[in-house]
Structure formats: C-alpha cells, structure tokens
CSV table of C-alpha atoms and ligand atoms in Angstrom, one decimal:
chain,number,residue,atom,x,y,z
A,1,MET,CA,5.3,-6.8,28.8
A,2,ALA,CA,1.9,-5.1,28.2
A,3,ARG,CA,-1.6,-6.2,27.2
A,4,LEU,CA,-3.1,-4.5,23.6
A,5,ILE,CA,-6.3,-3.9,22.6
A,6,ILE,CA,-7.1,-3.0,19.0
A,7,VAL,CA,-10.3,-1.7,18.2
A,8,GLY,CA,-11.4,-1.9,14.7
A,9,ALA,CA,-10.4,-5.1,12.3
A,10,GLY,CA,-10.6,-2.9,8.9
A,11,GLY,CA,-7.5,-2.4,6.6
A,12,VAL,CA,-5.3,-0.8,9.4
A,13,GLY,CA,-6.6,-3.1,12.1
A,14,ASN,CA,-5.3,-6.2,10.2
A,15,VAL,CA,-1.8,-4.3,9.7
A,16,VAL,CA,-1.9,-3.0,13.8
A,17,ALA,CA,-2.6,-6.9,14.4
A,18,HIS,CA,-0.2,-8.7,12.4
A,19,LYS,CA,2.9,-6.3,13.6
A,20,ALA,CA,1.9,-6.3,17.3
A,21,ALA,CA,1.9,-9.9,17.5
A,22,VAL,CA,5.6,-9.9,17.0
A,23,GLN,CA,6.6,-7.4,19.5
A,24,GLU,CA,8.2,-8.7,22.4
A,25,GLU,CA,6.4,-5.9,24.6
A,26,PHE,CA,3.0,-7.2,23.9
A,27,SER,CA,2.5,-10.3,26.3
A,28,GLU,CA,-1.8,-10.6,24.9
A,29,ILE,CA,-3.5,-8.6,22.4
A,30,LEU,CA,-7.5,-8.7,21.9
A,31,LEU,CA,-8.7,-7.6,18.7
A,32,ALA,CA,-12.0,-6.3,18.9
A,33,SER,CA,-14.2,-4.9,15.9
A,34,ARG,CA,-18.1,-4.5,15.2
A,35,THR,CA,-18.0,-7.6,12.8
A,36,ILE,CA,-16.3,-10.3,14.8
A,37,GLU,CA,-15.7,-12.4,11.3
A,38,LYS,CA,-13.4,-9.9,10.6
A,39,CYS,CA,-11.1,-9.9,13.7
A,40,ASP,CA,-11.5,-14.1,13.5
A,41,ARG,CA,-9.8,-14.0,9.9
A,42,ILE,CA,-7.2,-12.0,10.7
A,43,ALA,CA,-6.4,-13.9,13.9
A,44,LYS,CA,-6.5,-16.9,11.9
A,45,ARG,CA,-3.8,-15.3,9.0
A,46,ILE,CA,-1.7,-14.4,12.2
A,47,GLY,CA,-1.8,-17.8,14.0
A,48,SER,CA,-0.6,-16.2,17.3
A,49,ASN,CA,-1.7,-17.7,21.0
A,50,LYS,CA,-1.2,-13.8,22.0
A,51,LEU,CA,-4.2,-12.7,20.2
A,52,GLN,CA,-7.9,-13.2,20.9
A,53,THR,CA,-10.8,-11.5,19.4
A,54,ALA,CA,-13.7,-10.0,20.5
A,55,ALA,CA,-17.1,-8.4,19.2
A,56,LEU,CA,-17.6,-4.8,20.2
A,57,ASP,CA,-19.7,-2.1,18.9
A,58,ALA,CA,-17.7,0.8,20.3
A,59,ASP,CA,-20.3,3.3,20.1
A,60,ASP,CA,-22.0,1.3,23.4
A,61,VAL,CA,-19.8,3.2,25.6
A,62,ASN,CA,-20.7,0.8,28.5
A,63,ASN,CA,-20.0,-2.4,26.3
A,64,THR,CA,-16.3,-1.1,25.9
A,65,ILE,CA,-16.2,0.1,29.5
A,66,LYS,CA,-17.3,-3.4,30.5
A,67,LEU,CA,-14.7,-5.5,27.9
A,68,LEU,CA,-12.1,-3.0,28.9
A,69,LYS,CA,-12.3,-3.9,32.9
A,70,GLU,CA,-12.0,-7.5,31.9
A,71,PHE,CA,-9.3,-7.8,29.6
A,72,ARG,CA,-7.6,-5.1,31.7
A,73,PRO,CA,-5.4,-3.9,28.9
A,74,ASP,CA,-2.3,-1.0,29.2
A,75,ILE,CA,-3.3,0.2,26.0
A,76,LEU,CA,-6.1,0.7,23.5
A,77,ILE,CA,-5.3,1.3,19.9
A,78,ASN,CA,-8.6,3.0,18.1
A,79,VAL,CA,-8.2,1.9,14.1
A,80,ALA,CA,-12.4,2.1,14.3
A,81,LEU,CA,-13.5,5.3,12.4
A,82,PRO,CA,-13.2,9.0,13.6
A,83,TYR,CA,-16.8,8.6,15.1
A,84,GLN,CA,-15.9,6.6,17.7
A,85,ASP,CA,-12.9,8.5,19.1
A,86,LEU,CA,-15.0,10.2,21.6
A,87,VAL,CA,-16.4,7.2,23.4
A,88,LEU,CA,-13.1,5.4,22.9
A,89,MET,CA,-11.2,8.4,25.3
A,90,ASP,CA,-14.3,8.3,27.4
A,91,ALA,CA,-14.1,4.4,28.2
A,92,CYS,CA,-10.6,4.4,28.5
A,93,LEU,CA,-10.8,7.0,31.3
A,94,GLU,CA,-13.3,5.4,33.1
A,95,ALA,CA,-11.5,1.6,32.4
A,96,GLY,CA,-7.8,3.5,33.1
A,97,VAL,CA,-6.2,2.7,30.0
A,98,ASP,CA,-4.0,4.4,27.9
A,99,TYR,CA,-5.3,5.6,24.4
A,100,LEU,CA,-3.7,6.2,20.8
A,101,ASP,CA,-5.7,6.4,17.6
A,102,THR,CA,-5.0,7.6,13.7
A,103,ALA,CA,-7.7,10.2,13.1
A,104,ASN,CA,-8.9,12.8,14.8
A,105,TYR,CA,-12.6,13.0,15.8
A,106,GLU,CA,-15.4,13.8,13.5
A,107,PRO,CA,-19.1,14.2,14.3
A,108,PRO,CA,-20.9,11.4,11.7
A,109,ASP,CA,-23.7,14.1,10.3
A,110,VAL,CA,-21.3,17.4,9.5
A,111,ALA,CA,-18.1,16.6,7.6
A,112,LYS,CA,-15.6,19.0,9.9
A,113,PHE,CA,-12.8,17.6,11.7
A,114,GLU,CA,-11.0,19.1,14.3
A,115,TYR,CA,-8.9,18.5,17.0
A,116,SER,CA,-10.7,20.8,19.8
A,117,TRP,CA,-13.0,17.8,21.1
A,118,GLN,CA,-10.2,15.4,21.7
A,119,TRP,CA,-7.7,18.1,23.2
A,120,LYS,CA,-10.9,18.8,25.7
A,121,TYR,CA,-10.0,15.4,27.5
A,122,HIS,CA,-6.3,16.8,28.4
A,123,ASP,CA,-6.9,18.0,31.9
A,124,ARG,CA,-9.0,14.8,32.8
A,125,TYR,CA,-6.5,12.5,31.4
A,126,LYS,CA,-3.6,14.3,33.1
A,127,GLU,CA,-5.8,14.0,36.6
A,128,ALA,CA,-6.2,10.2,36.0
A,129,GLY,CA,-2.3,10.1,35.0
A,130,LEU,CA,-3.4,8.8,31.3
A,131,THR,CA,-1.4,9.4,28.3
A,132,ALA,CA,-3.4,9.9,25.0
A,133,ILE,CA,-1.7,9.8,21.9
A,134,LEU,CA,-3.6,11.7,19.1
A,135,GLY,CA,-3.1,11.2,15.4
A,136,CYS,CA,-0.2,8.3,15.3
A,137,GLY,CA,-0.9,6.9,11.4
A,138,PHE,CA,1.6,8.2,8.8
A,139,ASP,CA,-0.2,11.5,8.0
A,140,PRO,CA,-1.1,12.2,10.8
A,141,GLY,CA,1.2,10.5,12.4
A,142,VAL,CA,4.9,10.1,10.7
A,143,THR,CA,4.5,13.8,9.4
A,144,GLY,CA,4.4,15.2,12.8
A,145,VAL,CA,7.5,13.2,14.1
A,146,PHE,CA,9.2,13.8,10.8
A,147,THR,CA,8.8,17.9,11.4
A,148,ALA,CA,9.8,17.8,15.3
A,149,TYR,CA,12.8,15.9,14.1
A,150,ALA,CA,13.7,17.8,11.6
A,151,LEU,CA,13.1,20.7,14.4
A,152,LYS,CA,15.5,19.0,16.8
A,153,HIS,CA,18.5,17.9,14.6
A,154,TYR,CA,18.4,20.4,11.6
A,155,PHE,CA,16.8,23.8,12.6
A,156,ASP,CA,16.6,26.4,14.8
A,157,GLU,CA,13.5,27.3,13.7
A,158,ILE,CA,10.9,25.9,10.7
A,159,ASN,CA,9.1,28.4,8.8
A,160,TYR,CA,7.8,26.6,5.7
A,161,LEU,CA,6.0,23.1,5.6
A,162,ASP,CA,4.7,21.5,2.9
A,163,ILE,CA,3.6,17.9,3.7
A,164,VAL,CA,3.4,15.9,0.3
A,165,ASP,CA,1.5,12.5,-0.2
A,166,CYS,CA,1.6,10.5,-3.3
A,167,ASN,CA,-0.2,7.0,-4.1
A,168,ALA,CA,1.7,6.2,-7.3
A,169,GLY,CA,0.1,2.9,-6.9
A,170,ASN,CA,-2.7,0.7,-9.2
A,171,HIS,CA,-5.5,-1.6,-7.7
A,172,GLY,CA,-7.0,-2.1,-10.9
A,173,GLN,CA,-10.5,-0.8,-9.9
A,174,ALA,CA,-12.1,1.9,-12.0
A,175,PHE,CA,-12.9,3.8,-8.7
A,176,ALA,CA,-11.8,3.0,-4.9
A,177,THR,CA,-10.8,4.6,-1.9
A,178,ASN,CA,-7.3,3.5,0.3
A,179,PHE,CA,-9.0,4.1,3.5
A,180,ASN,CA,-12.5,3.8,4.6
A,181,PRO,CA,-14.5,5.3,1.2
A,182,GLU,CA,-16.8,7.7,4.1
A,183,ILE,CA,-14.2,8.8,5.8
A,184,ASN,CA,-11.8,9.5,2.4
A,185,ILE,CA,-14.7,11.0,0.4
A,186,ARG,CA,-16.0,13.4,3.5
A,187,GLU,CA,-12.0,14.6,3.7
A,188,ILE,CA,-11.6,15.2,0.2
A,189,THR,CA,-14.5,16.8,-1.4
A,190,GLN,CA,-14.1,19.4,2.0
A,191,VAL,CA,-13.1,23.2,1.4
A,192,GLY,CA,-9.2,23.0,0.8
A,193,ARG,CA,-7.5,25.0,3.4
A,194,TYR,CA,-3.7,26.1,4.1
A,195,TYR,CA,-1.9,28.3,6.5
A,196,GLU,CA,-0.1,31.6,5.8
A,197,ASN,CA,1.1,34.3,8.1
A,198,GLY,CA,-1.0,33.7,10.9
A,199,LYS,CA,-4.4,33.2,9.0
A,200,TRP,CA,-6.0,30.0,7.6
A,201,ILE,CA,-6.6,30.4,3.9
A,202,GLU,CA,-9.4,28.8,2.2
A,203,VAL,CA,-9.6,27.7,-1.5
A,204,PRO,CA,-12.7,26.0,-3.4
A,205,PRO,CA,-12.2,21.7,-2.8
A,206,LEU,CA,-9.2,20.7,-5.1
A,207,SER,CA,-9.0,24.0,-6.9
A,208,ILE,CA,-5.1,24.3,-6.3
A,209,HIS,CA,-2.9,22.2,-7.9
A,210,ARG,CA,0.8,21.3,-9.8
A,211,PRO,CA,2.8,18.9,-10.2
A,212,ILE,CA,5.7,17.8,-7.0
A,213,PRO,CA,8.3,15.4,-7.9
A,214,TYR,CA,8.3,12.3,-5.9
A,215,PRO,CA,11.3,9.9,-5.4
A,216,GLU,CA,11.5,6.6,-7.2
A,217,ILE,CA,8.1,7.8,-8.9
A,218,GLY,CA,8.5,11.1,-11.1
A,219,GLU,CA,6.4,14.1,-11.3
A,220,LYS,CA,2.9,13.6,-10.1
A,221,GLU,CA,-0.5,16.4,-10.2
A,222,SER,CA,-0.8,17.0,-6.6
A,223,TYR,CA,-3.8,18.7,-5.3
A,224,LEU,CA,-3.8,21.0,-2.1
A,225,LEU,CA,-6.3,19.4,0.8
A,226,TYR,CA,-7.0,20.7,4.2
A,227,HIS,CA,-5.5,18.0,6.3
A,228,GLU,CA,-5.9,17.7,10.1
A,229,GLU,CA,-2.2,17.6,11.3
A,230,LEU,CA,-2.1,21.1,9.8
A,231,GLU,CA,-4.1,22.4,12.6
A,232,SER,CA,-1.9,21.1,15.6
A,233,LEU,CA,1.8,21.2,14.0
A,234,VAL,CA,0.7,25.5,13.5
A,235,LYS,CA,-0.3,25.3,17.3
A,236,HIS,CA,2.7,23.7,18.3
A,237,ILE,CA,5.1,25.1,15.7
A,238,PRO,CA,4.3,28.9,16.0
A,239,THR,CA,7.7,30.1,14.1
A,240,LEU,CA,5.8,28.4,10.6
A,241,LYS,CA,4.7,31.1,8.4
A,242,ARG,CA,3.1,28.8,6.0
A,243,ALA,CA,1.8,25.2,6.3
A,244,ARG,CA,0.4,23.1,3.5
A,245,PHE,CA,-1.0,19.4,2.6
A,246,TRP,CA,-0.6,17.8,-1.1
A,247,MET,CA,-2.1,14.8,-2.3
A,248,THR,CA,-2.0,13.1,-5.4
A,249,PHE,CA,-5.0,11.8,-7.7
A,250,SER,CA,-5.7,10.5,-10.7
A,251,GLN,CA,-7.5,12.7,-13.3
A,252,SER,CA,-10.2,9.5,-13.6
A,253,TYR,CA,-10.2,9.4,-9.8
A,254,ILE,CA,-11.3,13.2,-10.1
A,255,THR,CA,-13.8,12.6,-13.0
A,256,HIS,CA,-15.4,9.8,-10.9
A,257,LEU,CA,-15.4,12.1,-7.4
A,258,GLN,CA,-17.1,14.9,-9.6
A,259,VAL,CA,-19.7,12.9,-11.1
A,260,LEU,CA,-20.7,11.3,-8.1
A,261,GLU,CA,-20.9,14.7,-6.0
A,262,ASN,CA,-22.7,16.2,-9.2
A,263,LEU,CA,-25.2,13.2,-8.4
A,264,GLY,CA,-25.5,13.8,-5.1
A,265,LEU,CA,-24.1,10.6,-3.9
A,266,THR,CA,-21.4,11.9,-1.9
A,267,ARG,CA,-24.3,14.0,0.5
A,268,ILE,CA,-24.4,13.2,4.0
A,269,ASP,CA,-27.4,13.9,5.1
A,270,PRO,CA,-30.4,11.5,5.0
A,271,VAL,CA,-32.8,11.7,2.0
A,272,ASP,CA,-36.1,10.0,1.8
A,273,TYR,CA,-36.0,6.7,-0.3
A,274,GLU,CA,-39.7,4.9,-1.0
A,275,GLY,CA,-40.6,5.7,2.7
A,276,THR,CA,-36.6,4.8,4.3
A,277,GLN,CA,-34.2,7.2,5.4
A,278,VAL,CA,-30.9,6.7,3.2
A,279,VAL,CA,-27.5,8.6,3.6
A,280,PRO,CA,-26.2,8.6,0.1
A,281,LEU,CA,-22.6,8.4,1.2
A,282,LYS,CA,-23.4,5.4,3.1
A,283,PHE,CA,-25.0,3.8,0.4
A,284,LEU,CA,-22.4,4.7,-1.7
A,285,LYS,CA,-19.9,2.9,0.7
A,286,SER,CA,-21.6,-0.2,0.7
A,287,LEU,CA,-21.3,-0.3,-3.3
A,288,LEU,CA,-17.6,0.6,-3.1
A,289,PRO,CA,-14.9,-2.3,-2.8
A,290,GLU,CA,-13.5,-2.4,0.7
A,291,PRO,CA,-10.0,-0.6,0.8
A,292,ALA,CA,-8.6,-4.2,2.5
A,293,SER,CA,-9.8,-5.9,-0.6
A,294,LEU,CA,-7.7,-3.7,-3.2
A,295,ALA,CA,-4.5,-5.5,-1.3
A,296,GLU,CA,-4.1,-8.6,-3.2
A,297,ASN,CA,-3.6,-7.1,-6.7
A,298,TYR,CA,-2.2,-3.4,-5.9
A,299,THR,CA,1.1,-2.6,-7.0
A,300,GLY,CA,3.5,0.5,-7.3
A,301,GLN,CA,4.6,2.8,-4.2
A,302,THR,CA,3.4,5.3,-2.3
A,303,SER,CA,5.9,8.2,-1.0
A,304,ILE,CA,4.9,10.5,1.7
A,305,GLY,CA,7.4,13.1,3.4
A,306,CYS,CA,7.7,16.5,4.1
A,307,HIS,CA,9.4,19.5,2.8
A,308,ILE,CA,10.5,21.8,5.1
A,309,ARG,CA,12.8,25.1,5.2
A,310,GLY,CA,13.8,27.3,8.4
A,311,LEU,CA,16.8,28.5,9.7
A,312,LYS,CA,20.1,27.0,11.2
A,313,ASN,CA,22.3,29.5,12.6
A,314,GLY,CA,20.9,32.4,10.6
A,315,LYS,CA,21.4,30.8,7.1
A,316,GLU,CA,17.9,29.5,5.0
A,317,SER,CA,18.2,25.8,4.6
A,318,ASN,CA,16.0,23.1,3.0
A,319,TYR,CA,15.3,19.4,4.2
A,320,TYR,CA,13.1,16.7,2.9
A,321,VAL,CA,12.6,13.7,4.3
A,322,TYR,CA,10.3,10.8,3.3
A,323,ASN,CA,9.4,7.2,2.6
A,324,ASN,CA,8.2,4.9,0.2
A,325,CYS,CA,6.2,2.0,0.8
A,326,ASP,CA,5.4,-0.7,-1.8
A,327,HIS,CA,2.0,-2.6,-1.9
A,328,SER,CA,2.7,-5.5,-3.3
A,329,LYS,CA,5.6,-5.9,-0.4
A,330,ALA,CA,2.9,-4.8,2.6
A,331,TYR,CA,0.8,-7.5,0.8
A,332,GLN,CA,3.3,-10.5,1.0
A,333,GLU,CA,4.0,-9.7,4.7
A,334,VAL,CA,0.9,-8.7,6.1
A,335,GLY,CA,-1.8,-9.1,3.6
A,336,GLY,CA,-2.1,-5.6,3.4
A,337,GLN,CA,-2.1,-2.9,0.8
A,338,ALA,CA,0.7,0.1,1.6
A,339,ILE,CA,-1.9,2.9,2.8
A,340,SER,CA,-3.0,0.6,5.7
A,341,TYR,CA,0.4,-0.4,6.3
A,342,THR,CA,1.9,3.0,6.6
A,343,THR,CA,-1.0,3.9,9.0
A,344,GLY,CA,-0.6,0.5,11.0
A,345,VAL,CA,3.0,0.5,11.8
A,346,PRO,CA,3.7,4.2,13.0
A,347,ALA,CA,0.4,3.3,16.0
A,348,VAL,CA,1.9,-0.1,16.8
A,349,ILE,CA,5.3,2.2,17.3
A,350,GLY,CA,3.4,5.2,19.2
A,351,ALA,CA,2.0,2.1,21.6
A,352,LEU,CA,5.4,0.7,21.8
A,353,MET,CA,6.5,4.4,23.2
A,354,VAL,CA,3.8,4.5,25.7
A,355,VAL,CA,4.3,1.3,27.1
A,356,LYS,CA,7.8,1.5,27.2
A,357,GLY,CA,7.5,4.9,29.2
A,358,ILE,CA,9.3,7.0,26.7
A,359,TRP,CA,5.9,9.0,25.6
A,360,LYS,CA,4.2,8.2,28.4
A,361,GLN,CA,3.0,11.3,30.3
A,362,PRO,CA,-0.6,12.3,31.7
A,363,GLY,CA,-2.2,14.3,29.2
A,364,VAL,CA,-3.6,14.2,25.5
A,365,PHE,CA,-0.7,14.9,23.0
A,366,ASN,CA,0.3,14.9,19.5
A,367,VAL,CA,2.8,13.2,18.2
A,368,GLU,CA,5.1,16.2,17.5
A,369,GLN,CA,5.3,17.0,21.0
A,370,CYS,CA,7.0,13.5,21.9
A,371,ASP,CA,10.5,13.0,21.3
A,372,PRO,CA,10.9,11.9,17.8
A,373,ASP,CA,14.1,9.9,18.1
A,374,PRO,CA,13.1,6.5,19.4
A,375,PHE,CA,10.2,6.5,17.0
A,376,MET,CA,12.4,7.2,14.5
A,377,LYS,CA,14.9,4.8,15.3
A,378,LEU,CA,12.1,1.8,15.0
A,379,LEU,CA,10.4,2.8,11.7
A,380,GLY,CA,12.9,1.6,9.5
A,381,PRO,CA,13.2,-1.7,11.6
A,382,LEU,CA,9.6,-2.3,11.4
A,383,GLY,CA,9.3,-1.5,7.7
A,384,LEU,CA,9.1,2.1,6.8
A,385,PRO,CA,12.4,3.0,5.9
A,386,TRP,CA,13.3,6.8,5.6
A,387,HIS,CA,15.7,9.1,3.9
A,388,GLU,CA,16.7,12.5,3.9
A,389,VAL,CA,17.6,15.0,1.6
A,390,ILE,CA,19.8,17.6,3.1
A,391,ASP,CA,20.1,21.3,1.3
A,392,ARG,CA,18.8,20.8,-2.0
A,393,PRO,CA,17.1,22.9,-4.1
A,394,SER,CA,13.0,22.1,-3.0
A,395,PRO,CA,10.2,22.2,-5.4
A,396,PHE,CA,8.6,24.8,-3.2
A,397,GLU,CA,11.7,26.9,-3.1
A,398,GLU,CA,9.7,29.9,-4.9
A,399,ASN,CA,6.1,29.5,-3.7
B,401,LIG,P1,-11.9,0.2,7.4
B,401,LIG,O1,-13.1,1.2,7.2
B,401,LIG,O2,-11.4,-0.6,6.5
B,401,LIG,O3,-12.0,-0.4,9.3
B,401,LIG,C1,-12.7,0.4,10.1
B,401,LIG,C2,-13.2,-0.6,11.2
B,401,LIG,O4,-13.4,-0.1,12.1
B,401,LIG,C3,-13.9,-1.6,10.6
B,401,LIG,O5,-13.3,-3.5,10.8
B,401,LIG,C4,-15.1,-1.8,11.1
B,401,LIG,O6,-16.4,-2.5,11.7
B,401,LIG,C5,-15.3,-1.2,12.5
B,401,LIG,N1,-15.8,-0.2,13.3
B,401,LIG,C6,-16.8,0.8,12.7
B,401,LIG,N2,-17.4,1.2,13.6
B,401,LIG,C7,-17.4,0.6,14.6
B,401,LIG,C8,-18.2,0.5,16.1
B,401,LIG,N3,-19.0,1.5,16.1
B,401,LIG,N4,-17.3,-0.3,17.0
B,401,LIG,C9,-16.5,-1.1,16.8
B,401,LIG,N5,-15.7,-1.3,15.7
B,401,LIG,C10,-16.1,-0.4,14.4
B,401,LIG,O7,-11.2,1.7,7.6
B,401,LIG,P2,-9.3,1.4,7.7
B,401,LIG,O8,-8.8,0.4,8.5
B,401,LIG,O9,-8.8,1.9,6.2
B,401,LIG,O10,-9.2,2.8,9.0
B,401,LIG,C11,-9.2,2.9,10.1
B,401,LIG,C12,-8.8,4.1,10.7
B,401,LIG,O11,-7.6,4.5,10.2
B,401,LIG,C13,-10.2,5.6,10.2
B,401,LIG,O12,-10.6,6.1,11.1
B,401,LIG,C14,-9.1,6.0,9.2
B,401,LIG,O13,-9.7,7.5,9.2
B,401,LIG,C15,-7.5,5.9,9.7
B,401,LIG,N6,-6.3,6.4,8.7
B,401,LIG,C16,-5.5,7.0,9.2
B,401,LIG,C17,-4.5,7.3,8.5
B,401,LIG,C18,-3.4,8.3,8.9
B,401,LIG,O14,-2.2,7.9,8.1
B,401,LIG,N7,-3.2,8.8,10.0
B,401,LIG,C19,-4.4,6.7,6.8
B,401,LIG,C20,-5.6,5.7,6.9
B,401,LIG,C21,-6.7,5.4,7.8
B,401,LIG,P3,-17.1,-3.1,10.5
B,401,LIG,O15,-16.5,-4.1,9.6
B,401,LIG,O16,-18.2,-3.6,11.1
B,401,LIG,O17,-17.9,-2.0,9.7
C-alpha cells in the first residue's frame, strides 16, 4: 500500500485523482494545488475517504518540502505546469519521494522545452535511491511505451517513427485549447523540428502538413510539430533514421492562432499597459476557456498512435499501434475530456509501476527505458484500450 501526492488540480489532475482513488495500491492520496477550491471540487465529485486536499504553491520549494514531510508520500505525480518540474524534483529529493510527470521542464521566460535540465538530476536521484519517471502522459508517455513495446516484440531495429496525434472532437467553442492554453500555444507556435539521418531539421511553424488517415475517424490534415518525446526516443533508440510528430488542427484553429500571433497576443515577454507589466499570452489564457470546462459538451474521439518501420530478421516491416478515446465517455466516467483522460490514466499507471517496484530503479528515466509489457497490460483495463496493425502498408511508406 502506497501514499500518493498529486500536484495540480486542472483537467489532468482531475483524471489522475479519479483513477488513483480506485486503485487498491494507493491507501492515501493528497491532492494539492494552488487553488484549493479546485481540489475540493474534485474530491467532492470522487467522494473517497482516501482523498484529502491541500493548498500548495509548488514554486515555494520550502513549503512543498514541508508538505511532503508531513504527508510522507511514496510518490508524487506532477500534473501542475512544466514550470514546476524542477522545484518539485528538488522537493522530492529533499523529502525522499519518488517523482513522475507528464511534460518536460520549460523556463517561464523562454518558449523552449528540452530534457537536459531534468536529465541532470540523474546522479542525485541515483545516489538518493529515488526514481523519477519523466513524460508519462500519452504523448509523451504512451507513445514512448508503444515504441519500446514495438522494439521488444516486433523489430530487431526501428528505423522510422511517425507519431500521429488526432483530436477529431468538437467542444462547440470558437477557439479553445485542450490543455493549459499557455503551454499549448507556446508548443504549437515553436519552430517545427524533426530528426533525420543524425540531424535535427528545422522548418517554419506549421509549414509542413499532409492528410493522414486515423482509425474510425478518416483523413485529417496533420501538421508536423516538434514534440518532446522525439528528443528522448532518438537518444534511447539510436537506430532511428527519422522521427517525426504530427498533430491535427482544423483550419479554423490555425486561422485563429495566426490572428492571435499577428496581434502579438501570443508573446511571452512583458509589455507595459498603462503602467502595469502584462504578459500577452498570460492575459490571453485568462480569456480562454479552462481546458477542464470543455468536457461537458465535448463529442467525438481522439486517436493517438505510432507508425513504426524497421527490420525483423533482415526483412522490412510496418507496425502501427494506437488508442482511440471518446470525449463523452471520458466525461461520463470522470467528468473530464479525452485529452485530460489520455494524459491522466498513463500517469496513474506509471505511478503504479513505480510503487509496485516494476519501474522502481534509482535515477531519472524516460518511459521507453522501462519494461513496456506491464504498463501495456494495464492500459486497456484502466480505460485506454490499444490496437495493433501489423505489416499493412503505412501512410508513411514513401516519405
Ligand atoms: P491546467 O491548466 O488545467 O491545470 C494545471 C493545474 O496546475 C492547475 O490546477 C493550476 O492551479 C496548477 N498549478 C499551476 N501552477 C501551480 C503552482 N505553482 N503550484 C501548484 N499548482 C499549480 O492544465 P492541464 O491539467 O491541462 O495540464 C497539466 C499538465 O499536463 C501540464 O504540464 C501539461 O503540459 C501536461 N499535459 C501532458 C500531456 C501528455 O500527453 N503528456 C497532454 C496534456 C497535458 P490554478 O488552478 O491555481 O491555476
């Protein structure tokens, strides 16, 4: 039996709390976030006597250490924002708590994410005998587990990877983001980047796109983006010749985004407004719907998977593995939408892997470095069934 602390009570925190509360491995759970009312609302909906709530500003590392020492959790699931990753990793080291997150660190003042900052904690976690699992949502997260599973069971070497992420849902809003708007818009407006023949190729944001077919959904225009799991997968699977990430956006979404950019509303540097310093993107976030609030009227599905090509017994073969998740079913079950659901469920499974000792090893790890089988085994039962398509032509066969 393990004690769990969840930090962050947004869309993903809600799903993590719901799913963790019904796992017999967790005896006590503390849901802590900046706005305690959000924690209390979630706890009320769940109605489990395992679950307590607390107010926590995780940017205050001393306060976090104090809370961890009082509650004495075995593991912390960080589903606050990427800005909090390093302070929470510091607090876990100090308090002797294992750590898991779903997004890599980003400094607030530069729109840039990379693993280097968190990988630097490896030796300190190792010496302390603690485990940190990085990027254990869906993408990053399940996409890395899918790739590790493919390598373990279907290939001698993997050469080509295309991660495809489709949201074919409709929330009825003119413009909204499916997870934290500030983080989401920073990610999408970045320069596009993919890996080919040992080099990172940069392209203007959203400049490469193509229709890609998604199961039960059909073809959707998909845009090449840089996504954080590419960095760790290329490092851990050195036979990769090319690795890319694609995400669908509607034309209306792209047009809104372009207008917001042209107006300067996606800027992250402070501007002076009548004597007050305002960060336009933070102001924009305050106007946009909270991701969690989209859930109630969301219909349609998400489909996220990996198209993989490589060699088995000297012969080239294709493998596609994916999950489709229905927004309205997620809402019925946990009161959240599918993007939050597909992130929160893997975070709970990752934490189960650590507390059961299966992924428990000293140091800092990305998911593809861990055994994928026990994780894959839990995905379906916890709500994310996955499907395989073996040796059929792939949409990426030619390019
Ligand atoms: P939300 O904005 O809905 O929730 C973030 C929560 O974190 C809010 O409750 C917020 O509190 C809280 N928070 C922010 N700052 C602090 C702080 N300093 N101390 C304590 N709590 C804080 O975001 P989501 O739930 O949509 O996303 C959560 C995380 O999941 C993000 O890091 C996101 O990047 C990641 N993610 C990962 C995905 C994956 O597949 N790997 C996919 C989608 C998201 P308050 O309410 O007071 O603002």
